[in-house]
Tab-separated table of C-alpha atoms in Angstrom:
chain	number	residue	atom	x	y	z
A	11	UNK	CA	75.923	-113.516	144.390
A	12	UNK	CA	73.360	-111.690	142.272
A	13	UNK	CA	73.349	-111.946	138.497
A	14	UNK	CA	74.473	-108.303	138.080
A	15	UNK	CA	77.628	-108.986	140.095
A	16	UNK	CA	78.291	-112.162	138.152
A	17	UNK	CA	77.772	-110.664	134.685
A	18	UNK	CA	79.685	-107.496	135.632
A	19	UNK	CA	82.581	-109.494	137.029
A	20	UNK	CA	82.736	-111.709	133.942
A	21	UNK	CA	82.801	-108.651	131.642
A	22	UNK	CA	85.617	-107.050	133.660
A	23	UNK	CA	87.611	-110.290	133.519
A	24	UNK	CA	86.876	-110.558	129.786
A	25	UNK	CA	88.441	-107.105	129.352
A	26	UNK	CA	91.774	-108.076	130.937
A	27	UNK	CA	93.234	-110.111	128.001
A	28	UNK	CA	92.791	-107.090	125.719
A	29	UNK	CA	94.930	-104.946	128.033
A	30	UNK	CA	97.538	-107.692	128.329
A	31	UNK	CA	97.660	-108.195	124.544
A	32	UNK	CA	97.785	-104.428	123.923
A	33	UNK	CA	100.720	-104.101	126.322
A	34	UNK	CA	102.406	-107.114	124.731
A	35	UNK	CA	102.017	-105.410	121.355
A	36	UNK	CA	103.490	-102.177	122.728
A	37	UNK	CA	106.527	-104.065	124.000
A	38	UNK	CA	107.073	-106.481	121.129
A	39	UNK	CA	105.926	-104.794	117.890
A	40	UNK	CA	108.725	-103.444	115.689
A	41	UNK	CA	107.854	-99.780	115.036
A	42	UNK	CA	105.711	-96.862	116.186
A	43	UNK	CA	102.852	-97.508	113.738
A	44	UNK	CA	102.294	-101.143	114.655
A	45	UNK	CA	102.571	-100.258	118.348
A	46	UNK	CA	99.901	-97.582	117.931
A	47	UNK	CA	97.755	-100.132	116.164
A	48	UNK	CA	98.029	-102.541	119.104
A	49	UNK	CA	97.429	-99.916	121.776
A	50	UNK	CA	94.611	-97.866	120.297
A	51	UNK	CA	92.577	-100.907	119.297
A	52	UNK	CA	93.066	-103.547	121.984
A	53	UNK	CA	93.159	-101.266	125.028
A	54	UNK	CA	89.944	-99.503	124.078
A	55	UNK	CA	88.042	-102.761	123.662
A	56	UNK	CA	89.354	-103.796	127.089
A	57	UNK	CA	88.329	-100.468	128.595
A	58	UNK	CA	84.865	-100.769	127.063
A	59	UNK	CA	84.368	-104.216	128.597
A	60	UNK	CA	85.635	-103.004	131.999
A	61	UNK	CA	83.358	-99.915	131.900
A	62	UNK	CA	80.267	-101.933	130.935
A	63	UNK	CA	81.117	-104.567	133.559
A	64	UNK	CA	81.540	-101.974	136.322
A	65	UNK	CA	78.367	-100.201	135.171
A	66	UNK	CA	76.340	-103.418	135.445
A	67	UNK	CA	77.898	-104.171	138.835
A	68	UNK	CA	77.021	-100.713	140.164
A	69	UNK	CA	73.360	-101.383	139.391
A	70	UNK	CA	72.665	-97.695	138.812
A	71	UNK	CA	71.800	-96.359	135.333
A	72	UNK	CA	73.372	-92.977	136.116
A	73	UNK	CA	76.703	-94.629	136.995
A	74	UNK	CA	76.449	-96.777	133.859
A	75	UNK	CA	75.978	-93.684	131.695
A	76	UNK	CA	78.940	-91.908	133.352
A	77	UNK	CA	81.200	-94.921	132.757
A	78	UNK	CA	80.033	-95.170	129.141
A	79	UNK	CA	80.746	-91.440	128.696
A	80	UNK	CA	84.288	-92.046	129.993
A	81	UNK	CA	84.685	-94.847	127.442
A	82	UNK	CA	83.409	-92.735	124.536
A	83	UNK	CA	85.721	-89.847	125.530
A	84	UNK	CA	88.660	-92.259	125.707
A	85	UNK	CA	87.792	-93.648	122.245
A	86	UNK	CA	87.718	-90.172	120.697
A	87	UNK	CA	90.858	-88.998	122.496
A	88	UNK	CA	92.921	-92.092	121.790
A	89	UNK	CA	91.890	-92.200	118.121
A	90	UNK	CA	92.896	-88.551	117.693
A	91	UNK	CA	96.085	-89.009	119.704
A	92	UNK	CA	97.109	-92.074	117.719
A	93	UNK	CA	96.451	-90.222	114.460
A	94	UNK	CA	98.551	-87.254	115.609
A	95	UNK	CA	101.468	-89.446	116.696
A	96	UNK	CA	101.382	-91.379	113.411
A	97	UNK	CA	101.215	-88.172	111.333
A	98	UNK	CA	104.093	-86.606	113.257
A	99	UNK	CA	106.151	-89.776	112.872
A	100	UNK	CA	105.472	-89.811	109.109
A	101	UNK	CA	106.386	-86.123	108.809
A	102	UNK	CA	109.643	-86.777	110.670
A	103	UNK	CA	110.467	-89.387	108.041
A	104	UNK	CA	110.030	-92.532	110.112
A	105	UNK	CA	109.197	-95.224	107.575
A	106	UNK	CA	106.681	-97.949	108.368
A	107	UNK	CA	108.315	-101.268	109.151
A	108	UNK	CA	108.319	-103.858	106.407
A	109	UNK	CA	109.412	-107.437	107.019
B	11	UNK	CA	92.032	-107.380	149.625
B	12	UNK	CA	94.505	-106.771	152.454
B	13	UNK	CA	97.559	-108.458	150.954
B	14	UNK	CA	96.772	-107.481	147.360
B	15	UNK	CA	96.283	-103.886	148.463
B	16	UNK	CA	99.586	-103.850	150.330
B	17	UNK	CA	101.490	-105.295	147.369
B	18	UNK	CA	99.826	-102.726	145.082
B	19	UNK	CA	100.746	-99.878	147.442
B	20	UNK	CA	104.349	-101.077	147.672
B	21	UNK	CA	104.645	-101.274	143.859
B	22	UNK	CA	103.057	-97.815	143.598
B	23	UNK	CA	105.543	-96.338	146.081
B	24	UNK	CA	108.529	-97.904	144.296
B	25	UNK	CA	107.257	-96.725	140.903
B	26	UNK	CA	106.774	-93.175	142.252
B	27	UNK	CA	110.342	-92.975	143.597
B	28	UNK	CA	111.722	-94.417	140.336
B	29	UNK	CA	109.700	-91.992	138.187
B	30	UNK	CA	110.712	-89.020	140.361
B	31	UNK	CA	114.355	-90.009	139.884
B	32	UNK	CA	113.810	-90.387	136.123
B	33	UNK	CA	112.038	-87.036	135.887
B	34	UNK	CA	114.902	-85.186	137.533
B	35	UNK	CA	117.935	-87.152	136.377
B	36	UNK	CA	117.069	-88.734	133.012
B	37	UNK	CA	119.665	-87.982	130.369
B	38	UNK	CA	116.987	-87.357	127.739
B	39	UNK	CA	114.689	-84.390	128.405
B	40	UNK	CA	111.718	-85.917	126.576
B	41	UNK	CA	112.031	-88.995	128.752
B	42	UNK	CA	112.175	-86.756	131.822
B	43	UNK	CA	108.967	-84.930	130.837
B	44	UNK	CA	107.106	-88.168	130.115
B	45	UNK	CA	108.313	-89.547	133.458
B	46	UNK	CA	106.960	-86.417	135.146
B	47	UNK	CA	103.527	-86.854	133.507
B	48	UNK	CA	103.333	-90.531	134.477
B	49	UNK	CA	104.494	-89.539	137.975
B	50	UNK	CA	101.517	-87.142	138.199
B	51	UNK	CA	99.085	-89.866	137.110
B	52	UNK	CA	100.460	-92.425	139.578
B	53	UNK	CA	100.447	-89.744	142.290
B	54	UNK	CA	96.720	-89.320	141.599
B	55	UNK	CA	96.299	-93.080	142.048
B	56	UNK	CA	98.221	-92.819	145.340
B	57	UNK	CA	95.830	-90.090	146.535
B	58	UNK	CA	92.892	-92.333	145.621
B	59	UNK	CA	94.494	-95.111	147.697
B	60	UNK	CA	94.767	-92.627	150.583
B	61	UNK	CA	91.022	-91.919	150.160
B	62	UNK	CA	91.610	-88.313	149.107
B	63	UNK	CA	89.759	-88.129	145.755
B	64	UNK	CA	89.707	-84.295	145.852
B	65	UNK	CA	93.502	-84.120	145.753
B	66	UNK	CA	93.594	-86.944	143.193
B	67	UNK	CA	91.380	-84.931	140.825
B	68	UNK	CA	93.491	-81.793	141.211
B	69	UNK	CA	96.746	-83.742	140.864
B	70	UNK	CA	95.608	-85.536	137.694
B	71	UNK	CA	94.250	-82.361	136.089
B	72	UNK	CA	96.936	-79.858	137.121
B	73	UNK	CA	99.991	-81.996	137.918
B	74	UNK	CA	99.788	-84.422	135.026
B	75	UNK	CA	97.543	-82.614	132.518
B	76	UNK	CA	98.177	-78.879	132.507
B	77	UNK	CA	101.808	-78.993	133.713
B	78	UNK	CA	102.566	-81.873	131.360
B	79	UNK	CA	101.244	-79.938	128.368
B	80	UNK	CA	103.245	-76.880	129.485
B	81	UNK	CA	106.471	-78.895	129.810
B	82	UNK	CA	105.980	-80.622	126.447
B	83	UNK	CA	105.433	-77.308	124.667
B	84	UNK	CA	108.486	-75.839	126.428
B	85	UNK	CA	110.484	-78.863	125.285
B	86	UNK	CA	109.312	-78.217	121.730
B	87	UNK	CA	110.841	-74.714	121.817
B	88	UNK	CA	114.164	-75.730	123.339
B	89	UNK	CA	117.088	-76.139	121.027
B	90	UNK	CA	117.796	-79.824	120.536
B	91	UNK	CA	120.613	-80.788	122.832
B	92	UNK	CA	122.781	-83.807	123.257
B	93	UNK	CA	121.669	-85.756	126.280
B	94	UNK	CA	124.133	-86.318	129.082
B	95	UNK	CA	125.312	-89.874	129.241
B	96	UNK	CA	124.833	-91.797	132.443
B	97	UNK	CA	128.579	-92.049	132.950
B	98	UNK	CA	128.866	-88.273	132.960
B	99	UNK	CA	125.993	-87.903	135.366
B	100	UNK	CA	127.666	-90.270	137.785
B	101	UNK	CA	131.147	-88.788	137.447
B	102	UNK	CA	130.683	-85.057	137.021
B	103	UNK	CA	128.264	-84.529	139.852
B	104	UNK	CA	130.462	-85.472	142.767
B	105	UNK	CA	128.920	-82.550	144.646
B	106	UNK	CA	125.493	-84.182	144.222
B	107	UNK	CA	126.632	-87.321	145.985
B	108	UNK	CA	128.610	-85.636	148.738
B	109	UNK	CA	126.260	-82.763	149.509
B	110	UNK	CA	122.761	-83.122	148.134
B	111	UNK	CA	122.041	-86.805	148.585
B	112	UNK	CA	122.866	-86.779	152.317
B	113	UNK	CA	120.993	-83.487	152.760
B	114	UNK	CA	117.863	-84.815	151.022
B	115	UNK	CA	118.077	-88.091	152.966
B	116	UNK	CA	118.338	-86.148	156.233
B	117	UNK	CA	115.362	-83.961	155.279
B	118	UNK	CA	113.304	-87.020	154.283
B	119	UNK	CA	114.223	-88.678	157.581
B	120	UNK	CA	113.222	-85.590	159.569
B	121	UNK	CA	109.909	-85.301	157.692
B	122	UNK	CA	109.164	-88.992	158.251
B	123	UNK	CA	109.927	-88.612	161.951
B	124	UNK	CA	107.687	-85.530	162.117
B	125	UNK	CA	104.866	-87.301	160.257
B	126	UNK	CA	105.203	-90.218	162.675
B	127	UNK	CA	104.598	-87.937	165.634
B	128	UNK	CA	101.441	-86.294	164.252
B	129	UNK	CA	98.402	-86.835	166.489
B	130	UNK	CA	96.890	-90.059	165.228
B	131	UNK	CA	93.336	-89.174	164.103
B	132	UNK	CA	94.454	-85.728	162.895
B	133	UNK	CA	92.035	-82.846	162.644
B	134	UNK	CA	89.413	-84.805	160.691
B	135	UNK	CA	87.072	-85.128	163.653
B	136	UNK	CA	87.304	-81.402	164.441
B	137	UNK	CA	86.532	-80.456	160.822
B	138	UNK	CA	83.624	-82.907	160.584
B	139	UNK	CA	82.276	-81.699	163.930
B	140	UNK	CA	82.213	-78.069	162.806
B	141	UNK	CA	80.720	-78.937	159.398
B	142	UNK	CA	77.280	-77.608	160.345
B	143	UNK	CA	78.623	-74.083	160.809
B	144	UNK	CA	80.604	-74.082	157.561
B	145	UNK	CA	77.735	-73.699	155.080
B	146	UNK	CA	78.613	-76.783	152.977
B	147	UNK	CA	78.128	-80.528	153.377
B	148	UNK	CA	81.553	-81.690	152.224
B	149	UNK	CA	84.401	-81.534	154.743
B	150	UNK	CA	87.141	-80.879	152.160
B	151	UNK	CA	85.285	-77.905	150.671
B	152	UNK	CA	84.587	-76.612	154.179
B	153	UNK	CA	88.322	-76.764	154.972
B	154	UNK	CA	89.373	-75.234	151.637
B	155	UNK	CA	86.944	-72.332	151.521
B	156	UNK	CA	86.058	-71.731	155.156
B	157	UNK	CA	88.264	-73.138	157.918
B	158	UNK	CA	91.562	-72.785	156.022
B	159	UNK	CA	90.485	-70.367	153.284
B	160	UNK	CA	93.747	-68.470	153.821
B	161	UNK	CA	95.675	-71.388	152.279
B	162	UNK	CA	93.417	-71.348	149.227
B	163	UNK	CA	93.789	-67.580	148.906
B	164	UNK	CA	97.582	-67.947	148.873
B	165	UNK	CA	97.431	-70.840	146.382
B	166	UNK	CA	95.435	-68.739	143.939
B	167	UNK	CA	97.872	-65.899	144.657
B	168	UNK	CA	100.735	-68.150	143.542
B	169	UNK	CA	98.878	-68.875	140.286
B	170	UNK	CA	98.287	-65.130	139.714
B	171	UNK	CA	101.992	-64.452	140.306
B	172	UNK	CA	102.924	-67.236	137.867
B	173	UNK	CA	100.658	-65.740	135.184
B	174	UNK	CA	102.095	-62.253	135.807
B	175	UNK	CA	105.630	-63.632	135.590
B	176	UNK	CA	104.917	-65.502	132.336
B	177	UNK	CA	103.218	-62.500	130.737
B	178	UNK	CA	106.068	-60.187	131.755
B	179	UNK	CA	108.548	-62.352	129.818
B	180	UNK	CA	107.386	-60.768	126.576
B	181	UNK	CA	104.772	-61.175	123.878
B	182	UNK	CA	103.284	-64.611	123.370
B	183	UNK	CA	105.004	-66.492	120.538
B	184	UNK	CA	102.837	-67.454	117.604
B	185	UNK	CA	101.599	-71.006	117.873
B	186	UNK	CA	103.866	-73.312	115.917
B	187	UNK	CA	101.984	-75.068	113.148
B	188	UNK	CA	101.908	-78.848	113.443
B	189	UNK	CA	104.356	-80.644	111.167
B	190	UNK	CA	101.500	-82.400	109.410
B	191	UNK	CA	98.123	-80.754	110.082
B	192	UNK	CA	95.488	-83.191	111.219
B	193	UNK	CA	91.830	-82.643	110.346
B	194	UNK	CA	90.711	-84.512	113.451
B	195	UNK	CA	92.318	-82.215	116.036
B	196	UNK	CA	90.297	-79.010	115.337
B	197	UNK	CA	87.222	-81.216	115.046
B	198	UNK	CA	88.020	-82.823	118.410
B	199	UNK	CA	88.554	-79.435	120.038
B	200	UNK	CA	85.261	-78.051	118.762
B	201	UNK	CA	83.295	-81.182	119.688
B	202	UNK	CA	84.810	-81.669	123.110
B	203	UNK	CA	84.890	-78.098	124.420
B	204	UNK	CA	81.198	-78.168	125.481
B	205	UNK	CA	81.950	-81.423	127.344
B	206	UNK	CA	84.823	-79.672	129.155
B	207	UNK	CA	82.437	-76.870	130.189
B	208	UNK	CA	79.830	-79.415	131.309
B	209	UNK	CA	82.324	-81.428	133.381
B	210	UNK	CA	83.735	-78.248	134.958
B	211	UNK	CA	80.249	-77.064	135.936
B	212	UNK	CA	79.448	-80.523	137.299
B	213	UNK	CA	82.617	-80.619	139.416
B	214	UNK	CA	81.913	-77.105	140.704
B	215	UNK	CA	78.356	-78.042	141.667
B	216	UNK	CA	79.493	-81.305	143.264
B	217	UNK	CA	82.001	-79.468	145.459
B	218	UNK	CA	79.342	-78.454	147.965
B	219	UNK	CA	78.555	-82.040	148.962
B	220	UNK	CA	81.138	-84.423	147.457
B	221	UNK	CA	84.686	-84.456	146.036
B	222	UNK	CA	85.045	-81.714	143.422
B	223	UNK	CA	85.182	-77.957	143.713
B	224	UNK	CA	87.004	-74.972	142.302
B	225	UNK	CA	90.463	-76.442	141.664
B	226	UNK	CA	89.465	-79.563	139.676
B	227	UNK	CA	86.753	-77.599	137.851
B	228	UNK	CA	89.153	-74.789	136.970
B	229	UNK	CA	91.797	-77.271	135.856
B	230	UNK	CA	89.341	-79.100	133.576
B	231	UNK	CA	88.114	-75.863	132.003
B	232	UNK	CA	91.678	-74.602	131.607
B	233	UNK	CA	92.664	-77.892	129.953
B	234	UNK	CA	89.742	-77.433	127.545
B	235	UNK	CA	91.121	-74.008	126.622
B	236	UNK	CA	94.602	-75.474	126.126
B	237	UNK	CA	93.135	-78.162	123.845
B	238	UNK	CA	91.447	-75.454	121.758
B	239	UNK	CA	94.776	-73.636	121.537
B	240	UNK	CA	96.532	-76.840	120.429
B	241	UNK	CA	93.776	-77.398	117.877
B	242	UNK	CA	94.732	-74.109	116.254
B	243	UNK	CA	92.157	-71.714	117.693
B	244	UNK	CA	93.318	-68.126	118.093
B	245	UNK	CA	93.535	-67.097	121.750
B	246	UNK	CA	90.822	-64.575	122.291
B	247	UNK	CA	92.698	-62.585	124.906
B	248	UNK	CA	94.153	-59.580	123.098
B	249	UNK	CA	95.758	-56.463	124.421
B	250	UNK	CA	92.932	-54.251	123.163
B	251	UNK	CA	90.502	-56.414	125.096
B	252	UNK	CA	92.644	-56.999	128.153
B	253	UNK	CA	90.238	-55.229	130.482
B	254	UNK	CA	87.611	-57.914	131.113
B	255	UNK	CA	90.151	-60.757	130.964
B	256	UNK	CA	92.398	-59.115	133.524
B	257	UNK	CA	89.314	-58.742	135.704
B	258	UNK	CA	88.474	-62.448	135.495
B	259	UNK	CA	92.126	-63.443	135.950
B	260	UNK	CA	92.285	-61.576	139.228
B	261	UNK	CA	88.652	-62.063	140.314
B	262	UNK	CA	89.290	-65.268	142.277
B	263	UNK	CA	92.020	-63.679	144.369
B	264	UNK	CA	90.258	-60.315	144.716
B	265	UNK	CA	86.874	-61.720	145.738
B	266	UNK	CA	88.465	-64.034	148.318
B	267	UNK	CA	90.473	-61.162	149.779
B	268	UNK	CA	87.335	-59.018	149.816
B	269	UNK	CA	85.384	-61.728	151.675
B	270	UNK	CA	88.205	-62.115	154.189
B	271	UNK	CA	88.460	-58.379	154.885
B	272	UNK	CA	84.697	-57.839	155.070
B	273	UNK	CA	84.515	-60.698	157.577
B	274	UNK	CA	87.244	-59.056	159.630
B	275	UNK	CA	85.627	-55.571	159.448
B	276	UNK	CA	82.209	-56.975	160.390
B	277	UNK	CA	83.659	-57.848	163.759
B	278	UNK	CA	84.785	-61.413	163.150
B	279	UNK	CA	88.190	-62.793	162.352
B	280	UNK	CA	89.949	-62.801	158.967
B	281	UNK	CA	87.851	-65.105	156.738
B	282	UNK	CA	85.057	-65.472	159.284
B	283	UNK	CA	81.769	-65.460	157.377
B	284	UNK	CA	78.506	-64.943	159.265
B	285	UNK	CA	76.947	-68.402	159.513
B	286	UNK	CA	73.717	-67.190	157.894
B	287	UNK	CA	75.349	-66.322	154.568
B	288	UNK	CA	78.283	-68.759	154.688
B	289	UNK	CA	76.796	-71.098	152.102
B	290	UNK	CA	76.138	-68.266	149.607
B	291	UNK	CA	79.541	-66.724	150.255
B	292	UNK	CA	81.245	-70.068	149.578
B	293	UNK	CA	79.246	-70.536	146.363
B	294	UNK	CA	80.345	-67.120	145.068
B	295	UNK	CA	83.957	-67.779	146.088
B	296	UNK	CA	83.935	-71.202	144.465
B	297	UNK	CA	82.553	-69.977	141.133
B	298	UNK	CA	84.913	-66.984	140.872
B	299	UNK	CA	87.900	-69.050	142.023
B	300	UNK	CA	87.069	-71.797	139.502
B	301	UNK	CA	86.824	-69.306	136.606
B	302	UNK	CA	90.022	-67.563	137.667
B	303	UNK	CA	91.928	-70.841	137.964
B	304	UNK	CA	90.737	-71.926	134.498
B	305	UNK	CA	91.801	-68.658	132.896
B	306	UNK	CA	95.066	-68.491	134.873
B	307	UNK	CA	96.152	-71.953	133.684
B	308	UNK	CA	95.238	-70.904	130.152
B	309	UNK	CA	97.102	-67.589	130.555
B	310	UNK	CA	100.258	-69.397	131.725
B	311	UNK	CA	100.014	-71.717	128.728
B	312	UNK	CA	100.006	-68.729	126.319
B	313	UNK	CA	103.735	-68.471	127.197
B	314	UNK	CA	103.747	-64.684	127.115
B	315	UNK	CA	101.567	-61.613	127.050
B	316	UNK	CA	98.959	-61.994	124.305
B	317	UNK	CA	99.007	-59.328	121.636
B	318	UNK	CA	96.822	-58.540	118.634
B	319	UNK	CA	97.748	-61.067	116.013
B	320	UNK	CA	98.331	-59.884	112.476
B	321	UNK	CA	95.891	-62.389	111.095
B	322	UNK	CA	92.820	-61.299	113.031
B	323	UNK	CA	90.626	-62.591	110.250
B	324	UNK	CA	91.493	-66.129	111.295
B	325	UNK	CA	88.891	-68.077	113.146
B	326	UNK	CA	88.289	-66.898	116.686
B	327	UNK	CA	87.080	-69.356	119.220
């Protein structure tokens, strides 16, 4: 096994807990704002690790750049989407959860 | 990979059936629409598993993306309505259980039996064998724009009809302002639109030798237009300027029909291009079809015939 496969595989595996924790947050957090917080942060870190890992595994700079572009687009889209959902929820009068 | 792949496929199939049921029978319409969008995304994954990335691209962009946005905006304009409870669904629709469920099961059984009897390798070998005469290096593009170009012509025809039907419903309603305007959305639209154009051009160029082509490219460009519309840009199609837009809307269908008829008049069959110019003909068809598809999806999303807005001094994009 070459070092690119090893490092790439480790990065992809390192990304998995972020997805699991993000999903756990989506299922267990009390209201829409905290759920957005869990999803838009954790999942994007996980996706970044997976993209970098796959890019290193592919061994081609062009593929690496395409995967990084996908990650950057996802970051921008999910940040905007999360902001829109939170704003709409606020405007509809959904109050943030307080313990 | 064998066992893991089989388990994954089985889960995918179960999830697809469940989501299809949710999309058609869910008591809550919002839930139904979201189920439909997720169904489109998982369907794209299923196409990837079947090694058909071309269809996966089109399914994700058109089935989940453009149709999902259309359904959500339609939902926004519907009067809020009390959802049907599950009990009522089960009780009131006796006809569903007596008539439709057996009929659908019988149809599914017949289709499965028919699919089972298809010749095993299919027509893949024939298409690959004739690839040299088609003018392109990618078998799917050769099938879509040369061997079975008639199917593509009719598909674009369906889109043109849909746009005509939507525009004939009446003038386009003014875009509803968001409940709480977000500064990031117009910014996102402006920043990302060049990326949409770039990706569409890339997919169009890729179509000649790899998965891509007019439908995914058109869908991506159309989605970019829809994003601009959502971000508050004024649609730039106005009745005073209908001329050129109508031309582009119909160009894909018209140019394909023209190519088919010229081929027939030149002594060949319907849609038979001379081998010498086949590659150029397909390039022209692909570019016009891609632009038409993009604008047609956008035109459908306008939800009516565009008209000169009163506030023409607003930003035009």
